[in-house]
mmCIF file of C-alpha atoms in Angstrom:
data_model
loop_
_atom_site.group_PDB
_atom_site.id
_atom_site.type_symbol
_atom_site.label_atom_id
_atom_site.label_comp_id
_atom_site.label_asym_id
_atom_site.label_seq_id
_atom_site.Cartn_x
_atom_site.Cartn_y
_atom_site.Cartn_z
ATOM 1 C CA UNK A 10 -2.814 11.649 -16.794
ATOM 2 C CA UNK A 11 0.106 9.504 -17.891
ATOM 3 C CA UNK A 12 -0.724 5.792 -17.785
ATOM 4 C CA UNK A 13 2.857 4.962 -16.870
ATOM 5 C CA UNK A 14 2.939 7.461 -13.996
ATOM 6 C CA UNK A 15 5.692 6.577 -11.570
ATOM 7 C CA UNK A 16 4.385 5.839 -8.088
ATOM 8 C CA UNK A 17 6.614 5.736 -5.075
ATOM 9 C CA UNK A 18 6.252 2.480 -3.194
ATOM 10 C CA UNK A 19 5.543 2.713 0.528
ATOM 11 C CA UNK A 20 8.677 1.545 2.348
ATOM 12 C CA UNK A 21 8.301 -0.988 5.153
ATOM 13 C CA UNK A 22 11.090 -1.076 7.739
ATOM 14 C CA UNK A 23 9.543 -3.540 10.165
ATOM 15 C CA UNK A 24 7.326 -1.040 11.975
ATOM 16 C CA UNK A 25 3.662 -0.153 11.436
ATOM 17 C CA UNK A 26 2.900 -3.231 9.341
ATOM 18 C CA UNK A 27 -0.842 -2.541 9.415
ATOM 19 C CA UNK A 28 -0.465 0.888 7.807
ATOM 20 C CA UNK A 29 2.055 -0.332 5.232
ATOM 21 C CA UNK A 30 -0.100 -3.328 4.310
ATOM 22 C CA UNK A 31 -3.129 -1.105 3.666
ATOM 23 C CA UNK A 32 -1.069 1.148 1.393
ATOM 24 C CA UNK A 33 0.461 -1.812 -0.456
ATOM 25 C CA UNK A 34 -2.870 -3.592 -0.847
ATOM 26 C CA UNK A 35 -4.365 -0.449 -2.394
ATOM 27 C CA UNK A 36 -1.396 -0.050 -4.733
ATOM 28 C CA UNK A 37 -1.537 -3.709 -5.761
ATOM 29 C CA UNK A 38 -5.285 -3.408 -6.379
ATOM 30 C CA UNK A 39 -4.701 -0.342 -8.548
ATOM 31 C CA UNK A 40 -2.238 -2.383 -10.616
ATOM 32 C CA UNK A 41 -4.666 -5.352 -10.808
ATOM 33 C CA UNK A 42 -2.246 -7.553 -8.871
ATOM 34 C CA UNK A 43 -3.972 -8.004 -5.512
ATOM 35 C CA UNK A 44 -5.945 -11.100 -6.572
ATOM 36 C CA UNK A 45 -2.649 -12.876 -7.314
ATOM 37 C CA UNK A 46 -1.124 -11.851 -3.962
ATOM 38 C CA UNK A 47 -4.224 -12.884 -2.055
ATOM 39 C CA UNK A 48 -5.037 -16.130 -3.886
ATOM 40 C CA UNK A 49 -1.817 -17.111 -5.611
ATOM 41 C CA UNK A 50 -1.529 -18.607 -9.074
ATOM 42 C CA UNK A 51 -3.782 -21.624 -9.316
ATOM 43 C CA UNK A 52 -3.911 -24.397 -11.845
ATOM 44 C CA UNK A 53 -7.215 -23.860 -13.602
ATOM 45 C CA UNK A 54 -9.136 -26.821 -14.915
ATOM 46 C CA UNK A 55 -11.062 -25.202 -17.722
ATOM 47 C CA UNK A 56 -12.069 -26.243 -21.169
ATOM 48 C CA UNK A 57 -9.205 -24.264 -22.674
ATOM 49 C CA UNK A 58 -6.825 -25.802 -25.126
ATOM 50 C CA UNK A 59 -3.362 -26.691 -23.925
ATOM 51 C CA UNK A 60 -1.931 -23.669 -25.728
ATOM 52 C CA UNK A 61 -4.504 -21.265 -24.235
ATOM 53 C CA UNK A 62 -3.928 -22.734 -20.789
ATOM 54 C CA UNK A 63 -0.154 -22.284 -21.129
ATOM 55 C CA UNK A 64 -0.627 -18.659 -22.222
ATOM 56 C CA UNK A 65 -2.943 -18.029 -19.273
ATOM 57 C CA UNK A 66 -0.460 -19.590 -16.824
ATOM 58 C CA UNK A 67 2.373 -17.503 -18.252
ATOM 59 C CA UNK A 68 0.254 -14.334 -17.950
ATOM 60 C CA UNK A 69 -0.609 -15.132 -14.311
ATOM 61 C CA UNK A 70 3.017 -15.980 -13.522
ATOM 62 C CA UNK A 71 4.168 -12.630 -14.932
ATOM 63 C CA UNK A 72 1.571 -10.853 -12.771
ATOM 64 C CA UNK A 73 2.780 -12.837 -9.762
ATOM 65 C CA UNK A 74 6.430 -11.940 -10.387
ATOM 66 C CA UNK A 75 5.475 -8.282 -10.887
ATOM 67 C CA UNK A 76 3.683 -8.295 -7.527
ATOM 68 C CA UNK A 77 6.605 -10.108 -5.871
ATOM 69 C CA UNK A 78 9.009 -7.535 -7.290
ATOM 70 C CA UNK A 79 6.864 -4.686 -5.927
ATOM 71 C CA UNK A 80 6.848 -6.320 -2.488
ATOM 72 C CA UNK A 81 10.612 -6.836 -2.577
ATOM 73 C CA UNK A 82 11.203 -3.223 -3.592
ATOM 74 C CA UNK A 83 8.897 -1.879 -0.876
ATOM 75 C CA UNK A 84 10.874 -3.232 2.079
ATOM 76 C CA UNK A 85 14.217 -2.321 3.614
ATOM 77 C CA UNK A 86 17.158 -4.686 3.175
ATOM 78 C CA UNK A 87 16.766 -6.137 6.667
ATOM 79 C CA UNK A 88 13.109 -6.989 5.985
ATOM 80 C CA UNK A 89 13.929 -8.189 2.460
ATOM 81 C CA UNK A 90 16.105 -10.956 3.903
ATOM 82 C CA UNK A 91 12.956 -12.522 5.359
ATOM 83 C CA UNK A 92 11.243 -12.779 1.963
ATOM 84 C CA UNK A 93 14.299 -13.274 -0.258
ATOM 85 C CA UNK A 94 13.552 -16.970 -0.774
ATOM 86 C CA UNK A 95 9.836 -16.490 -1.461
ATOM 87 C CA UNK A 96 8.932 -17.784 -4.897
ATOM 88 C CA UNK A 97 5.532 -16.118 -5.130
ATOM 89 C CA UNK A 98 3.949 -12.856 -4.084
ATOM 90 C CA UNK A 99 1.445 -14.746 -1.919
ATOM 91 C CA UNK A 100 4.273 -16.485 -0.078
ATOM 92 C CA UNK A 101 6.127 -13.187 0.509
ATOM 93 C CA UNK A 102 2.941 -11.467 1.722
ATOM 94 C CA UNK A 103 2.181 -14.323 4.127
ATOM 95 C CA UNK A 104 5.740 -14.261 5.518
ATOM 96 C CA UNK A 105 5.505 -10.516 6.192
ATOM 97 C CA UNK A 106 2.069 -10.917 7.732
ATOM 98 C CA UNK A 107 3.246 -13.759 9.985
ATOM 99 C CA UNK A 108 6.423 -11.961 11.064
ATOM 100 C CA UNK A 109 5.074 -8.432 11.471
ATOM 101 C CA UNK A 110 1.289 -8.542 11.318
ATOM 102 C CA UNK A 111 -0.888 -7.938 14.299
ATOM 103 C CA UNK A 112 -2.988 -10.743 15.679
ATOM 104 C CA UNK A 113 -6.428 -10.034 17.123
ATOM 105 C CA UNK A 114 -4.923 -10.256 20.627
ATOM 106 C CA UNK A 115 -2.280 -7.638 19.830
ATOM 107 C CA UNK A 116 -4.928 -5.381 18.278
ATOM 108 C CA UNK A 117 -7.075 -5.736 21.408
ATOM 109 C CA UNK A 118 -4.087 -4.918 23.626
ATOM 110 C CA UNK A 119 -3.330 -1.830 21.540
ATOM 111 C CA UNK A 120 -6.972 -0.787 21.761
ATOM 112 C CA UNK A 121 -6.942 -1.121 25.559
ATOM 113 C CA UNK A 122 -3.728 0.939 25.714
ATOM 114 C CA UNK A 123 -5.225 3.624 23.457
ATOM 115 C CA UNK A 124 -8.415 3.848 25.507
ATOM 116 C CA UNK A 125 -6.328 4.136 28.681
ATOM 117 C CA UNK A 126 -4.185 6.852 27.069
ATOM 118 C CA UNK A 127 -7.327 8.638 25.852
ATOM 119 C CA UNK A 128 -8.906 8.538 29.308
ATOM 120 C CA UNK A 129 -5.754 9.833 31.019
ATOM 121 C CA UNK A 130 -5.047 12.714 28.624
ATOM 122 C CA UNK A 131 -5.058 16.067 30.369
ATOM 123 C CA UNK A 132 -3.688 19.335 29.078
ATOM 124 C CA UNK A 133 -1.181 20.773 31.498
ATOM 125 C CA UNK A 134 -0.729 24.517 31.989
ATOM 126 C CA UNK A 135 2.613 24.483 30.181
ATOM 127 C CA UNK A 136 1.211 22.607 27.142
ATOM 128 C CA UNK A 137 0.362 24.525 24.002
ATOM 129 C CA UNK A 138 -3.230 24.150 22.882
ATOM 130 C CA UNK A 139 -2.483 23.130 19.281
ATOM 131 C CA UNK A 140 0.084 20.534 20.423
ATOM 132 C CA UNK A 141 -2.401 19.038 22.864
ATOM 133 C CA UNK A 142 -5.073 18.892 20.134
ATOM 134 C CA UNK A 143 -2.620 17.142 17.787
ATOM 135 C CA UNK A 144 -1.781 14.511 20.433
ATOM 136 C CA UNK A 145 -5.460 14.138 21.306
ATOM 137 C CA UNK A 146 -6.525 13.644 17.684
ATOM 138 C CA UNK A 147 -3.666 11.208 17.051
ATOM 139 C CA UNK A 148 -4.951 8.972 19.850
ATOM 140 C CA UNK A 149 -8.529 9.317 18.557
ATOM 141 C CA UNK A 150 -7.493 8.463 14.986
ATOM 142 C CA UNK A 151 -5.431 5.462 16.093
ATOM 143 C CA UNK A 152 -8.453 4.214 18.051
ATOM 144 C CA UNK A 153 -10.594 4.599 14.913
ATOM 145 C CA UNK A 154 -7.981 2.673 12.943
ATOM 146 C CA UNK A 155 -8.390 -0.260 15.333
ATOM 147 C CA UNK A 156 -12.179 -0.088 15.071
ATOM 148 C CA UNK A 157 -13.100 1.904 18.187
ATOM 149 C CA UNK A 158 -15.453 4.726 17.239
ATOM 150 C CA UNK A 159 -15.723 7.508 19.787
ATOM 151 C CA UNK A 160 -18.885 9.586 19.261
ATOM 152 C CA UNK A 161 -18.222 13.262 18.462
ATOM 153 C CA UNK A 162 -20.237 14.383 21.486
ATOM 154 C CA UNK A 163 -17.977 12.349 23.777
ATOM 155 C CA UNK A 164 -14.864 13.679 22.026
ATOM 156 C CA UNK A 165 -15.910 17.278 22.614
ATOM 157 C CA UNK A 166 -17.025 16.684 26.202
ATOM 158 C CA UNK A 167 -13.759 14.954 27.117
ATOM 159 C CA UNK A 168 -11.687 17.545 25.265
ATOM 160 C CA UNK A 169 -13.214 20.464 27.159
ATOM 161 C CA UNK A 170 -13.025 18.591 30.444
ATOM 162 C CA UNK A 171 -9.295 17.971 29.911
ATOM 163 C CA UNK A 172 -8.379 21.578 29.235
ATOM 164 C CA UNK A 173 -6.873 23.544 32.117
ATOM 165 C CA UNK A 174 -9.153 26.076 33.763
ATOM 166 C CA UNK A 175 -9.040 29.506 32.221
ATOM 167 C CA UNK A 176 -8.011 32.205 34.636
ATOM 168 C CA UNK A 177 -9.988 35.363 34.205
ATOM 169 C CA UNK A 178 -8.914 38.440 36.073
ATOM 170 C CA UNK A 179 -11.656 40.776 37.168
ATOM 171 C CA UNK A 180 -10.831 44.445 37.235
#
């Protein structure tokens, strides 16, 4: 495989920050940039010579600017305006997280809403089976994303209970 393979950056438009941040974190890890985004560029007090220390700082600064550039390129113009003045990738990431990220309270609220939606799902007679299954599995997968594991046995039991009764004509 080509080492310089072009990867398309996930585009963040202000919605679904959690999903975008997972994709970006993985991409930044693959490029060996996540440590810079997460921890920033720190002044290291090591036993290196002044010249070695300057080279190391320059190397880390280039990594930081590469990560910042990737973050800037992975957002729409309206979102970019929020991070335009960020001078480091860590600062840009923290701004996006503060402005769009989900707090524990928001995650809990979403989980409660998903559980309510899951418990109220019923297939109506006019619904198509495959469409109902898609909606059902979307709710289940979103619940898993937020950390709520529904045992397979419960999934199947609830699924069959929520299907409309089958009408069988006797001849």
